[in-house]
Amino acid sequence: MKLIKKILVITTICAFTASAFAQSQTVQKKDTKSKESETSVESEYLNDIDSEIIMSLANSDEYDNKLVALQYLQNAIEDGNTSAGVIQALDKLAGEGVTSESRTRGRLINNFPDIRRQACLLLAKVPTEHTKNTLVSIVMGDAEPMVVAAAVRSLGDIGINNNDEVVEAIAFANRRNEVLNPTSALAFEVLNSFEVLYDKTENKKTMLDAIARIAVDYNYVTPVRQKAYKLLKTMSDSGSSSKKSSSKSKSQDEVTEVE
């Protein structure tokens, strides 16, 4: 009887301990979820506050305020804040004086090419279809070579080229550049982006024609022309290798069919 009583007591203690442990684990999980929820809400709130501050600065007509907005944007992106407000501010600053104009007595007062340039470079850090489209519109619409160069560079960094729209936009910018104001810095960025996008384009002729024009245009500095020559050779060799590989594959298929 004593042995049975001892067993019952031990069993009761074990059951109580297990129940207490389970309750403790449940409380801990609830606390953890509560903390995660609070952190998420706090993060979203801070992101909203950041977005409001940034948009307020970006919408200002003051040049210095726009510089501060760019700094806020860079910090926000580095902290992982790529909210709609942040993207909206980048779009605004990238088109400052071009897609969004502010005039006083007919005079354009917000034509800040360096602001647009920095915003275009920041857009590359948020690689989406939307930011790609924004950059394409800048490449097509902006006449300032340093802004277009930054947009072209960012398009290469993003690497999206649906239906060759990016390659065609860059080729257009290159033609306009060589006719109106041949700028080596822009030509250099065109070459860099084409190098990245080569394997992602079906319209290789447009790309090769643009590179060839850079290679023989003595308005560009020698290093840029040399880079164009090297890129043409690399692409030509790559194309030849691809054709040989395709030819071998077809020959093997034909042999297999005959057998």
Coordinates of C-alpha atoms in Angstrom, one line a residue:
M1 CA 0.0 0.0 0.0
K2 CA 2.8 2.4 0.9
L3 CA 4.4 1.7 -2.5
I4 CA 1.2 2.4 -4.3
K5 CA 0.8 5.7 -2.4
K6 CA 4.3 6.7 -3.4
I7 CA 3.7 5.9 -7.0
L8 CA 0.4 8.0 -7.0
V9 CA 2.2 10.9 -5.4
I10 CA 5.1 10.8 -7.9
T11 CA 2.6 10.6 -10.8
T12 CA 0.6 13.6 -9.5
I13 CA 3.8 15.6 -9.1
C14 CA 4.9 14.8 -12.6
A15 CA 1.5 15.7 -14.1
F16 CA 1.5 19.0 -12.2
T17 CA 5.1 19.8 -13.4
A18 CA 4.2 19.0 -17.0
S19 CA 1.1 21.2 -16.8
A20 CA 3.0 24.1 -15.3
F21 CA 5.8 23.7 -18.0
A22 CA 3.2 23.7 -20.8
Q23 CA 1.5 26.8 -19.4
S24 CA 4.9 28.5 -19.1
Q25 CA 5.7 27.7 -22.7
T26 CA 2.3 29.0 -23.8
V27 CA 2.9 32.3 -21.9
Q28 CA 6.4 32.6 -23.4
K29 CA 5.0 32.1 -26.9
K30 CA 2.3 34.7 -26.4
D31 CA 4.9 37.1 -25.0
T32 CA 7.1 36.5 -28.0
K33 CA 4.3 37.0 -30.5
S34 CA 3.2 40.1 -28.7
K35 CA 6.7 41.6 -28.8
E36 CA 7.0 40.7 -32.5
S37 CA 3.7 42.3 -33.2
E38 CA 4.6 45.4 -31.2
T39 CA 8.0 45.6 -33.1
S40 CA 6.2 45.2 -36.5
V41 CA 3.7 47.9 -35.6
E42 CA 6.5 50.2 -34.4
S43 CA 8.5 49.6 -37.5
E44 CA 5.6 50.4 -39.8
Y45 CA 4.9 53.5 -37.8
L46 CA 8.5 54.7 -38.0
N47 CA 8.5 53.9 -41.8
D48 CA 5.4 56.0 -42.2
I49 CA 7.0 58.9 -40.3
D50 CA 10.1 58.6 -42.4
S51 CA 8.1 58.6 -45.6
E52 CA 6.2 61.7 -44.5
I53 CA 9.4 63.6 -43.6
I54 CA 11.0 62.6 -46.9
M55 CA 8.1 63.6 -49.0
S56 CA 7.8 66.9 -47.3
L57 CA 11.5 67.6 -48.0
A58 CA 11.3 66.3 -51.6
N59 CA 8.3 68.5 -52.4
S60 CA 10.1 71.6 -51.1
D61 CA 11.3 74.0 -53.7
E62 CA 14.6 74.5 -51.8
Y63 CA 17.6 72.8 -53.2
D64 CA 19.1 72.1 -49.7
N65 CA 15.9 70.4 -48.6
K66 CA 16.1 68.0 -51.5
L67 CA 19.7 67.1 -50.6
V68 CA 18.5 66.3 -47.1
A69 CA 15.7 64.2 -48.6
L70 CA 18.2 62.2 -50.6
Q71 CA 20.2 61.5 -47.4
Y72 CA 17.0 60.4 -45.7
L73 CA 16.2 58.2 -48.6
Q74 CA 19.6 56.6 -48.6
N75 CA 19.4 55.8 -44.9
A76 CA 15.9 54.5 -45.2
I77 CA 16.8 52.1 -48.0
E78 CA 19.9 50.9 -46.1
D79 CA 17.6 50.2 -43.1
G80 CA 15.3 48.1 -45.4
N81 CA 12.5 50.7 -45.8
T82 CA 11.4 50.5 -49.4
S83 CA 7.8 51.6 -48.7
A84 CA 5.5 53.2 -51.3
G85 CA 6.4 56.6 -49.8
V86 CA 10.1 56.1 -50.3
I87 CA 9.6 55.0 -53.9
Q88 CA 7.3 58.0 -54.5
A89 CA 9.9 60.4 -53.2
L90 CA 12.6 58.8 -55.4
D91 CA 10.3 59.1 -58.5
K92 CA 9.7 62.8 -57.6
L93 CA 13.4 63.6 -57.2
A94 CA 14.5 61.6 -60.2
G95 CA 12.2 63.7 -62.4
E96 CA 12.9 67.0 -60.6
G97 CA 12.6 69.8 -63.2
V98 CA 11.7 67.4 -66.0
T99 CA 8.6 65.3 -65.2
S100 CA 7.7 67.6 -62.3
E101 CA 8.2 71.3 -62.9
S102 CA 7.9 74.2 -60.5
R103 CA 7.8 77.7 -62.1
T104 CA 7.8 81.2 -60.8
R105 CA 6.6 83.8 -63.4
G106 CA 7.3 81.3 -66.1
R107 CA 10.8 80.6 -65.0
L108 CA 11.7 77.0 -64.1
I109 CA 13.0 77.0 -60.5
N110 CA 13.6 73.3 -59.8
N111 CA 15.9 72.3 -62.5
F112 CA 18.5 70.4 -60.4
P113 CA 20.4 67.8 -62.5
D114 CA 22.6 66.6 -59.7
I115 CA 19.5 65.9 -57.6
R116 CA 18.1 63.8 -60.4
R117 CA 21.4 62.1 -60.9
Q118 CA 21.6 61.0 -57.2
A119 CA 18.0 59.9 -57.2
C120 CA 18.6 57.7 -60.3
L121 CA 21.5 56.0 -58.6
L122 CA 19.4 55.3 -55.5
L123 CA 16.6 53.8 -57.7
A124 CA 19.0 51.0 -58.5
K125 CA 19.0 49.9 -54.9
V126 CA 15.3 49.1 -55.2
P127 CA 15.3 46.8 -58.2
T128 CA 11.7 46.4 -59.3
E129 CA 9.6 46.7 -62.4
H130 CA 8.4 50.1 -61.2
T131 CA 11.8 51.6 -60.7
K132 CA 13.0 50.2 -64.0
N133 CA 10.1 52.0 -65.7
T134 CA 10.9 55.2 -63.9
L135 CA 14.5 55.0 -65.1
V136 CA 13.4 54.3 -68.7
S137 CA 11.3 57.4 -68.7
I138 CA 14.3 59.4 -67.4
V139 CA 16.5 58.0 -70.1
M140 CA 14.0 58.9 -72.8
G141 CA 13.0 62.3 -71.5
D142 CA 16.0 63.9 -69.8
A143 CA 18.5 65.9 -71.9
E144 CA 21.2 66.2 -69.2
P145 CA 24.0 63.7 -70.0
M146 CA 25.1 63.1 -66.4
V147 CA 21.5 62.3 -65.4
V148 CA 21.0 60.0 -68.3
A149 CA 24.3 58.3 -67.6
A150 CA 23.2 57.7 -64.0
A151 CA 19.9 56.3 -65.2
V152 CA 21.6 54.0 -67.8
R153 CA 23.9 52.8 -65.1
S154 CA 21.1 52.0 -62.8
L155 CA 19.2 50.1 -65.5
G156 CA 22.2 47.9 -66.0
D157 CA 22.4 47.3 -62.2
I158 CA 18.7 46.4 -62.1
G159 CA 19.1 44.1 -65.1
I160 CA 15.4 43.9 -66.1
N161 CA 14.9 43.9 -69.9
N162 CA 11.4 42.9 -70.7
N163 CA 10.8 42.9 -74.5
D164 CA 14.1 44.7 -75.0
E165 CA 12.5 48.0 -73.9
V166 CA 15.6 48.8 -71.8
V167 CA 18.1 48.1 -74.5
E168 CA 16.1 50.1 -77.0
A169 CA 15.8 53.0 -74.6
I170 CA 19.6 53.0 -73.9
A171 CA 20.3 52.8 -77.6
F172 CA 18.0 55.8 -78.2
A173 CA 19.9 57.8 -75.5
N174 CA 23.2 56.8 -77.1
R175 CA 22.1 58.1 -80.5
R176 CA 20.9 61.3 -79.1
N177 CA 24.1 61.7 -77.1
E178 CA 26.4 61.2 -80.1
V179 CA 24.4 63.7 -82.3
L180 CA 23.7 66.5 -79.8
N181 CA 26.5 66.4 -77.3
P182 CA 28.9 63.4 -77.4
T183 CA 29.8 62.7 -73.8
S184 CA 32.3 60.0 -72.9
A185 CA 30.9 59.4 -69.4
L186 CA 27.5 58.5 -70.9
A187 CA 29.0 56.4 -73.6
F188 CA 30.9 54.5 -70.9
E189 CA 27.8 53.8 -68.9
V190 CA 26.0 52.6 -72.1
L191 CA 28.8 50.1 -72.7
N192 CA 28.7 48.9 -69.1
S193 CA 24.9 48.4 -69.2
F194 CA 25.0 46.6 -72.6
E195 CA 27.7 44.3 -71.2
V196 CA 25.3 43.3 -68.4
L197 CA 22.2 43.0 -70.6
Y198 CA 23.8 41.2 -73.5
D199 CA 22.6 37.7 -72.4
K200 CA 19.1 39.1 -71.6
T201 CA 18.3 40.6 -75.0
E202 CA 16.9 39.2 -78.2
N203 CA 17.6 42.3 -80.3
K204 CA 21.4 42.0 -80.3
K205 CA 21.7 43.9 -83.6
T206 CA 20.5 47.2 -82.0
M207 CA 23.0 46.7 -79.2
L208 CA 26.0 45.9 -81.5
D209 CA 25.2 48.8 -83.8
A210 CA 25.3 51.2 -80.8
I211 CA 28.6 49.8 -79.5
A212 CA 30.1 49.9 -83.0
R213 CA 29.2 53.6 -83.4
I214 CA 30.9 54.4 -80.0
A215 CA 34.0 52.4 -81.2
V216 CA 34.6 54.6 -84.3
D217 CA 33.5 58.0 -82.9
Y218 CA 36.5 60.0 -82.1
N219 CA 34.5 62.5 -80.1
Y220 CA 34.9 60.0 -77.3
V221 CA 38.1 59.5 -75.3
T222 CA 40.4 56.7 -76.3
P223 CA 39.7 54.4 -73.2
V224 CA 35.9 54.5 -74.1
R225 CA 36.5 53.6 -77.7
Q226 CA 38.9 50.8 -76.7
K227 CA 36.3 49.4 -74.3
A228 CA 33.8 49.4 -77.2
Y229 CA 36.2 47.5 -79.4
K230 CA 36.9 44.9 -76.7
L231 CA 33.2 44.5 -76.0
L232 CA 32.4 44.0 -79.7
K233 CA 35.1 41.3 -79.9
T234 CA 33.8 39.6 -76.8
M235 CA 30.2 39.6 -78.1
S236 CA 31.3 38.5 -81.5
D237 CA 33.3 35.5 -80.1
S238 CA 30.3 34.7 -77.8
G239 CA 27.9 34.7 -80.8
S240 CA 30.3 32.5 -82.8
S241 CA 30.6 30.0 -80.0
S242 CA 26.8 29.9 -79.6
K243 CA 26.3 29.3 -83.3
K244 CA 28.9 26.5 -83.3
S245 CA 27.2 24.9 -80.3
S246 CA 23.8 25.1 -81.9
S247 CA 25.2 23.6 -85.2
K248 CA 26.8 20.7 -83.4
S249 CA 23.6 20.0 -81.5
K250 CA 21.6 20.0 -84.8
S251 CA 24.1 17.6 -86.4
Q252 CA 23.9 15.2 -83.5
D253 CA 20.1 15.3 -83.7
E254 CA 20.3 14.5 -87.4
V255 CA 22.7 11.6 -86.9
T256 CA 20.4 10.2 -84.2
E257 CA 17.4 10.4 -86.5
V258 CA 19.3 8.6 -89.3
E259 CA 20.3 5.8 -86.9

